[in-house]
Amino acid sequence: MNATQQHLHQAVHEWYDPLYRFAISLCQNVDHAQDLTQNAFHKLARKQATLRDVSKTKSWLFSVLYREFVDGYRRNVRYPSTSLDFVPEPSGEGGQEVQLSYDAKVMMRMLGELDEIFRAPLTLFYIEQLSYKEIAEVLNIPIGTVMSRLRRAKDRLRERMEELETPNPQSSHQTIPFPREARHG
Amino acid sequence: MDNPTAQNILSAYRPNGADSTDPVFKPALDQCANDPDLRDWLDGERAFDQRMIRSLAEIRPPANGKEEVLSTVSLNMRKPLHMFRWGLWALPLAAMLVIGLFLFSALRPAPVVWEPGEFNLASLVSGLQHLDFQSGSVVELKQFLEDRGAPTPDSLPELLATALGHGCTILEDGKGNQISLMCFKMENQFVHVYVFTEETRHYLDLPEDKWHKEKGWNLRRLEQGGYTLAIATSGRTSFLDPLFRS
């Protein structure tokens, strides 16, 4: 294995998981997330000879993935907004299905409701715990914009979470009738 | 600095403490130390951050995602015309045609050949490095193999015939006998199907009634339309069970 291939293998092992998490948080779709992640590495394979600073591989990959997502998002063709029925992926061990916890599902759903310009910096902040400077580099936006978007994104998420977690007095006392078929067999 | 400005800055303060020495955050953190309201807000912010981090950490990437990327990436790296695309653009048209023709004939992938006695299916599939042809269409894969005289069953089991294709390649055994390999993407994992003929099926030492595990691969034989198929997959096998029900 030559140095180029070695670098590629290392990048895949090191960055596949966080890239996939970033992708699925952006597009909320398992298949598209796999495509986005795979395409990012394909681009790396083609371009890594021109990548002058190998230490920038991580931010380069995130940046490439994000740009591809945005292109698709703006065309609104490849990654149409989906319902909130987020489907978790099978785990690596034994091929067993691992369900996300209720909390995680709620978080993912709320994340999916956010506008893409808020979702991207927030996901990078949480998944990889990228610094505001790194986020600015990946998303190609000013540092001040990163900070304000993080703030607004968190505020919106918190508001939504409070709405969901506050019991609705109307709904708690509401009688939900059985469907007709159930009542009459 | 007013509190909204401090909150704006501290929203970017990472909960793992990696920013503790970053001077950008220092004035806002100092203000926090002196303002109980701001401090309470920051505590709430950190609790929320931790909750989000825990939730996103639950997302499990596909089990064979890395393997899939590495196998397809190495395929792309081996595409000769792709590698020379920019070089060709830079050349005059005439030279481009000559070089293109030369590359086409010289760099076309040669069939994989192994010596008799060296055959081991698990090693073969582990060492799979390139495919002669890639397509998501099973019909196109079959056509590619047929056009080159490589063995393909007249009909595939429904489970395979309706699956998403990935690619195919042709192997030779050193005596001119060909073995086809068709790769499918099913249930988020690769399923490799080797097609053996009367002349080559003796290489295969696999059970038909159960999966054989070797070098991380699940291997099993299947008789289909006069051909012997060897199924290889590194992941789950339960979804392939219908293949073996007569």
XYZ file of C-alpha atoms in Angstrom:
431
model
C 0.000 0.000 0.000
C 1.517 3.350 -1.017
C 1.415 6.537 1.033
C -1.627 7.880 -0.795
C -3.654 4.737 -0.180
C -2.488 4.618 3.407
C -3.635 8.160 3.961
C -6.983 7.321 2.432
C -7.459 4.224 4.584
C -6.552 6.196 7.665
C -8.983 8.946 6.743
C -11.814 6.466 6.204
C -11.208 4.740 9.521
C -10.864 7.981 11.388
C -13.572 10.117 9.830
C -16.235 7.832 8.398
C -18.349 7.714 11.550
C -18.412 11.444 12.331
C -18.962 12.281 8.664
C -21.884 9.874 8.509
C -23.386 11.404 11.652
C -22.981 14.851 10.150
C -24.598 13.675 6.924
C -27.578 12.032 8.557
C -28.147 15.025 10.784
C -28.210 17.209 7.697
C -30.324 15.115 5.357
C -32.238 12.926 7.867
C -32.153 9.994 5.495
C -30.066 6.854 5.909
C -29.458 6.176 2.209
C -28.634 9.749 1.336
C -26.336 9.980 4.331
C -24.412 6.961 3.089
C -24.187 8.467 -0.389
C -22.995 11.807 0.920
C -20.361 10.169 3.112
C -19.168 7.861 0.377
C -18.969 10.685 -2.153
C -16.852 12.756 0.200
C -14.260 9.983 0.391
C -14.405 9.436 -3.355
C -13.559 13.087 -3.806
C -10.729 12.727 -1.339
C -9.373 9.777 -3.320
C -9.407 11.835 -6.481
C -8.108 15.069 -5.000
C -5.808 14.047 -2.211
C -2.746 14.522 -4.385
C -3.662 18.193 -4.582
C -4.469 18.477 -0.898
C -1.377 20.336 0.281
C -1.909 20.139 4.003
C -2.814 16.609 5.098
C -3.752 17.884 8.548
C -6.651 19.691 6.861
C -8.185 16.432 5.649
C -10.829 16.417 8.355
C -12.186 19.904 7.686
C -11.821 19.313 3.948
C -14.023 16.215 4.147
C -16.690 17.929 6.219
C -16.604 20.873 3.883
C -16.981 18.718 0.774
C -19.860 16.796 2.292
C -21.590 19.987 3.339
C -21.220 21.568 -0.103
C -22.678 18.515 -1.769
C -25.572 18.511 0.655
C -26.217 22.202 0.061
C -26.139 21.731 -3.713
C -28.702 18.970 -3.429
C -30.700 20.849 -0.830
C -30.935 23.987 -2.921
C -32.012 21.986 -5.911
C -34.488 20.366 -3.538
C -34.281 17.193 -5.565
C -31.907 14.747 -4.005
C -32.581 15.532 -0.391
C -36.188 16.568 -0.056
C -37.287 17.306 3.463
C -38.531 14.136 5.042
C -41.081 13.358 7.666
C -39.942 13.036 11.208
C -40.002 9.253 11.077
C -36.280 8.979 11.370
C -35.048 5.443 10.872
C -31.951 4.455 12.842
C -29.206 2.411 11.300
C -28.206 -1.119 12.205
C -25.279 -1.220 14.587
C -21.886 -2.665 13.788
C -22.040 -5.530 16.246
C -23.788 -8.661 15.166
C -25.963 -6.793 12.730
C -28.586 -6.178 15.364
C -30.905 -3.269 14.999
C -30.269 -0.649 17.635
C -33.062 1.798 18.196
C -32.340 5.351 19.165
C -33.566 6.299 22.589
C -36.669 8.429 22.782
C -34.563 11.420 23.720
C -32.278 10.931 20.735
C -35.205 10.555 18.365
C -36.744 13.751 19.650
C -33.427 15.550 19.265
C -33.019 14.311 15.713
C -36.515 15.353 14.821
C -36.051 18.790 16.238
C -32.728 19.101 14.480
C -34.470 18.188 11.240
C -36.954 20.989 11.779
C -34.216 23.576 11.931
C -33.285 25.504 8.849
C -30.176 24.084 7.204
C -28.135 27.226 7.966
C -28.597 26.545 11.689
C -28.516 22.759 11.540
C -25.065 22.534 9.964
C -23.054 24.565 12.513
C -24.942 23.012 15.398
C -24.264 19.476 14.187
C -20.565 20.179 13.679
C -20.413 21.705 17.140
C -22.008 18.686 18.793
C -20.837 15.730 16.718
C -17.192 16.526 16.365
C -17.092 19.319 18.860
C -15.429 21.464 16.226
C -14.274 24.885 17.355
C -16.012 27.991 16.057
C -12.953 28.604 13.841
C -13.148 25.113 12.340
C -16.891 25.450 11.780
C -16.291 28.761 10.022
C -13.725 27.066 7.793
C -15.959 24.102 6.950
C -19.036 26.185 6.228
C -17.085 29.081 4.741
C -18.823 31.685 6.881
C -17.418 34.372 9.226
C -16.673 33.514 12.848
C -19.280 35.978 14.124
C -21.902 34.290 11.984
C -20.962 30.899 13.437
C -21.467 32.210 16.955
C -24.795 33.868 16.268
C -26.112 30.853 14.357
C -25.109 28.532 17.180
C -26.868 30.766 19.644
C -30.043 31.019 17.607
C -30.044 27.314 16.785
C -29.731 26.345 20.420
C -32.421 28.822 21.439
C -34.801 27.370 18.879
C -34.069 23.807 19.903
C -34.571 24.613 23.541
C -37.863 26.330 22.810
C -39.085 23.326 20.852
C -37.929 20.963 23.562
C -39.804 22.936 26.186
C -42.931 22.830 24.034
C -42.639 19.066 23.699
C -41.847 18.443 27.320
C -44.529 20.699 28.758
C -47.703 18.651 29.231
C -50.608 20.034 27.275
C -53.563 20.254 29.729
C -56.060 20.008 26.889
C -54.604 16.876 25.412
C -54.098 15.130 28.750
C -57.819 15.266 29.507
C -58.958 14.639 26.008
C -60.726 11.355 25.340
C -59.436 9.662 22.242
C -62.162 7.480 20.782
C -61.357 4.027 19.434
C -61.609 3.713 15.722
C -64.995 2.442 14.574
C -63.558 -0.926 13.513
C -62.077 -1.532 16.924
C -65.289 -0.763 18.766
C -67.467 -2.947 16.626
C -65.000 -5.690 15.922
C -19.960 43.538 27.440
C -23.687 43.046 27.851
C -25.198 39.669 28.665
C -26.671 38.960 25.201
C -23.208 39.479 23.685
C -21.645 37.221 26.303
C -24.303 34.573 25.611
C -23.595 34.804 21.897
C -19.915 34.145 22.461
C -20.450 31.428 25.050
C -22.795 29.561 22.725
C -19.663 28.575 20.832
C -17.812 27.509 23.968
C -17.273 23.763 23.698
C -18.466 21.682 26.614
C -15.311 19.544 26.576
C -13.283 22.509 27.839
C -11.151 22.698 24.711
C -11.708 26.453 24.537
C -10.682 27.225 28.110
C -7.476 28.911 26.968
C -8.961 30.721 23.991
C -8.785 34.470 24.792
C -11.968 35.105 22.793
C -14.010 33.529 25.588
C -12.169 35.036 28.543
C -14.177 38.293 28.952
C -17.471 36.401 28.678
C -16.327 33.773 31.187
C -15.141 36.504 33.574
C -18.527 38.141 33.312
C -20.154 34.810 34.107
C -18.158 34.544 37.293
C -19.583 37.860 38.484
C -23.153 37.560 37.251
C -25.315 34.812 38.813
C -27.964 35.102 36.095
C -25.411 34.616 33.378
C -23.843 31.774 35.327
C -27.204 30.017 35.619
C -27.735 30.485 31.929
C -24.318 28.937 31.195
C -25.064 25.955 33.450
C -28.299 25.375 31.535
C -26.433 25.770 28.258
C -23.889 23.135 29.228
C -26.553 20.688 30.370
C -28.308 21.157 27.055
C -25.019 20.669 25.169
C -24.356 17.406 26.995
C -27.835 16.146 26.204
C -27.394 16.912 22.518
C -23.962 15.279 22.411
C -25.300 12.120 24.043
C -28.210 11.964 21.630
C -26.144 12.414 18.491
C -23.602 9.882 19.725
C -26.344 7.248 19.563
C -26.419 7.373 15.784
C -24.733 4.203 14.563
C -23.129 4.384 11.134
C -23.748 1.361 8.873
C -21.732 -1.672 9.928
C -20.006 -2.115 6.574
C -19.804 1.567 5.652
C -16.039 1.819 5.846
C -15.516 -1.409 3.953
C -17.875 -0.215 1.250
C -16.104 3.106 0.895
C -12.682 1.499 0.757
C -13.719 -1.040 -1.848
C -15.398 1.497 -4.101
C -12.724 4.125 -3.575
C -9.985 1.734 -4.635
C -12.047 1.003 -7.729
C -12.206 4.662 -8.588
C -8.509 5.103 -7.993
C -7.850 2.368 -10.510
C -9.874 3.834 -13.337
C -7.146 4.631 -15.828
C -8.980 7.137 -18.000
C -10.142 8.984 -14.943
C -6.625 9.385 -13.658
C -5.458 10.915 -16.873
C -8.434 13.120 -17.507
C -6.696 16.425 -16.896
C -3.567 15.430 -18.705
C -5.581 14.560 -21.750
C -7.348 17.885 -21.723
C -4.047 19.652 -21.888
C -2.810 17.852 -24.963
C -3.581 18.729 -28.554
C -6.452 16.801 -30.015
C -4.374 14.501 -32.183
C -2.008 13.532 -29.395
C -4.989 13.057 -27.138
C -6.522 10.502 -29.445
C -3.288 8.562 -29.806
C -2.617 8.522 -26.090
C -6.231 7.681 -25.371
C -6.107 4.680 -27.657
C -2.830 3.591 -26.149
C -4.173 3.888 -22.631
C -7.330 2.063 -23.499
C -5.452 -0.934 -24.789
C -2.572 -0.871 -22.316
C -4.361 -0.110 -19.094
C -7.532 -2.091 -19.525
C -7.826 -4.280 -16.415
C -6.577 -7.773 -17.060
C -8.590 -10.748 -15.802
C -7.550 -12.045 -12.411
C -5.750 -15.373 -12.734
C -4.713 -17.855 -10.072
C -2.826 -21.073 -10.210
C -4.595 -24.405 -9.598
C -4.231 -25.429 -5.970
C -4.095 -21.833 -4.799
C -7.824 -21.402 -4.816
C -9.425 -20.263 -1.595
C -12.711 -18.421 -1.838
C -12.323 -16.468 1.407
C -8.888 -15.221 0.314
C -10.204 -14.459 -3.131
C -13.040 -12.306 -1.897
C -10.846 -10.631 0.732
C -8.347 -9.693 -1.944
C -10.956 -8.294 -4.292
C -9.493 -5.003 -5.445
C -11.164 -4.051 -8.637
C -14.238 -4.715 -10.697
C -14.210 -4.796 -14.484
C -17.566 -3.106 -14.716
C -19.818 -1.198 -12.346
C -23.542 -0.772 -12.622
C -26.547 -0.752 -10.355
C -28.459 -2.773 -12.940
C -28.261 -6.532 -12.596
C -29.310 -6.858 -16.233
C -26.344 -4.754 -17.341
C -23.955 -6.779 -15.189
C -25.266 -9.983 -16.702
C -24.964 -8.535 -20.194
C -21.379 -7.453 -19.572
C -20.427 -10.957 -18.478
C -22.294 -12.662 -21.313
C -20.679 -10.402 -23.916
C -17.304 -11.643 -22.734
C -18.267 -15.283 -22.620
C -18.128 -15.413 -18.840
C -20.528 -17.787 -17.096
C -23.908 -16.396 -16.061
C -26.970 -18.434 -15.168
C -29.920 -18.007 -17.517
C -31.951 -16.875 -14.556
C -31.009 -15.656 -11.125
C -33.012 -16.336 -7.971
C -35.585 -13.587 -7.513
C -33.828 -12.205 -4.466
C -30.713 -11.503 -6.522
C -32.451 -10.598 -9.758
C -34.349 -7.811 -7.995
C -31.409 -6.588 -5.895
C -29.365 -3.498 -6.564
C -26.252 -4.390 -8.544
C -22.839 -2.986 -7.793
C -20.357 -4.459 -10.255
C -18.855 -7.539 -11.775
C -15.526 -8.957 -12.778
C -14.129 -11.958 -14.602
C -11.546 -14.308 -13.145
C -9.535 -17.037 -14.872
C -8.065 -20.171 -13.406
C -4.868 -20.304 -15.450
C -6.344 -22.888 -17.835
C -8.581 -20.419 -19.609
C -11.674 -21.304 -17.598
C -13.619 -18.302 -16.469
C -15.444 -17.603 -13.224
C -17.778 -14.637 -12.977
C -18.195 -12.477 -9.953
C -21.321 -10.377 -9.540
C -21.561 -7.977 -6.613
C -24.852 -6.833 -5.191
C -25.825 -4.291 -2.549
C -28.448 -5.739 -0.257
C -29.580 -4.686 3.183
C -26.772 -2.155 3.445
C -24.054 -4.690 2.774
C -22.245 -6.285 -0.117
C -23.170 -9.739 -1.334
C -20.674 -11.302 -3.734
C -21.801 -14.116 -6.002
C -19.202 -16.202 -7.829
C -20.468 -18.243 -10.750
C -18.739 -21.543 -11.397
C -19.242 -23.890 -14.348
C -18.810 -27.627 -14.837
C -15.099 -27.000 -15.456
C -14.446 -24.909 -12.376
C -16.863 -26.069 -9.692
C -14.317 -28.590 -8.366
C -12.374 -25.666 -6.884
C -15.213 -25.071 -4.518
C -15.335 -26.840 -1.215
C -18.382 -25.318 0.402
C -21.503 -26.700 2.061
C -24.915 -26.061 0.589
C -26.936 -26.632 3.724
C -25.233 -24.111 6.006
C -22.960 -21.083 6.055
C -19.249 -21.653 6.308
C -17.291 -18.953 8.141
C -13.765 -18.171 7.100
C -11.586 -15.063 7.409
C -14.565 -12.949 8.390
C -16.673 -14.094 5.451
C -19.871 -16.118 5.424
C -19.707 -18.488 2.479
C -22.267 -20.874 1.040
C -22.847 -22.823 -2.135
C -25.996 -22.694 -4.243
C -26.831 -24.734 -7.340
C -28.652 -22.666 -9.926
C -29.574 -23.579 -13.494
C -26.613 -25.865 -14.114
C -24.165 -23.447 -12.495
C -22.702 -23.498 -9.033
C -22.912 -20.190 -7.220
C -20.767 -19.308 -4.241
C -22.305 -16.626 -2.069
C -19.988 -14.520 0.075
C -20.890 -11.773 2.486
C -19.201 -10.354 5.531
C -22.355 -9.243 7.283
C -25.673 -10.763 8.186
C -26.977 -13.762 6.279
C -30.559 -14.154 7.457
C -31.994 -12.067 4.620
C -30.351 -14.456 2.149
C -32.140 -17.515 3.529
C -34.856 -17.444 0.833
C -32.116 -18.245 -1.700
C -31.649 -21.652 -0.201
C -35.278 -22.663 0.126
C -36.126 -24.981 -2.706
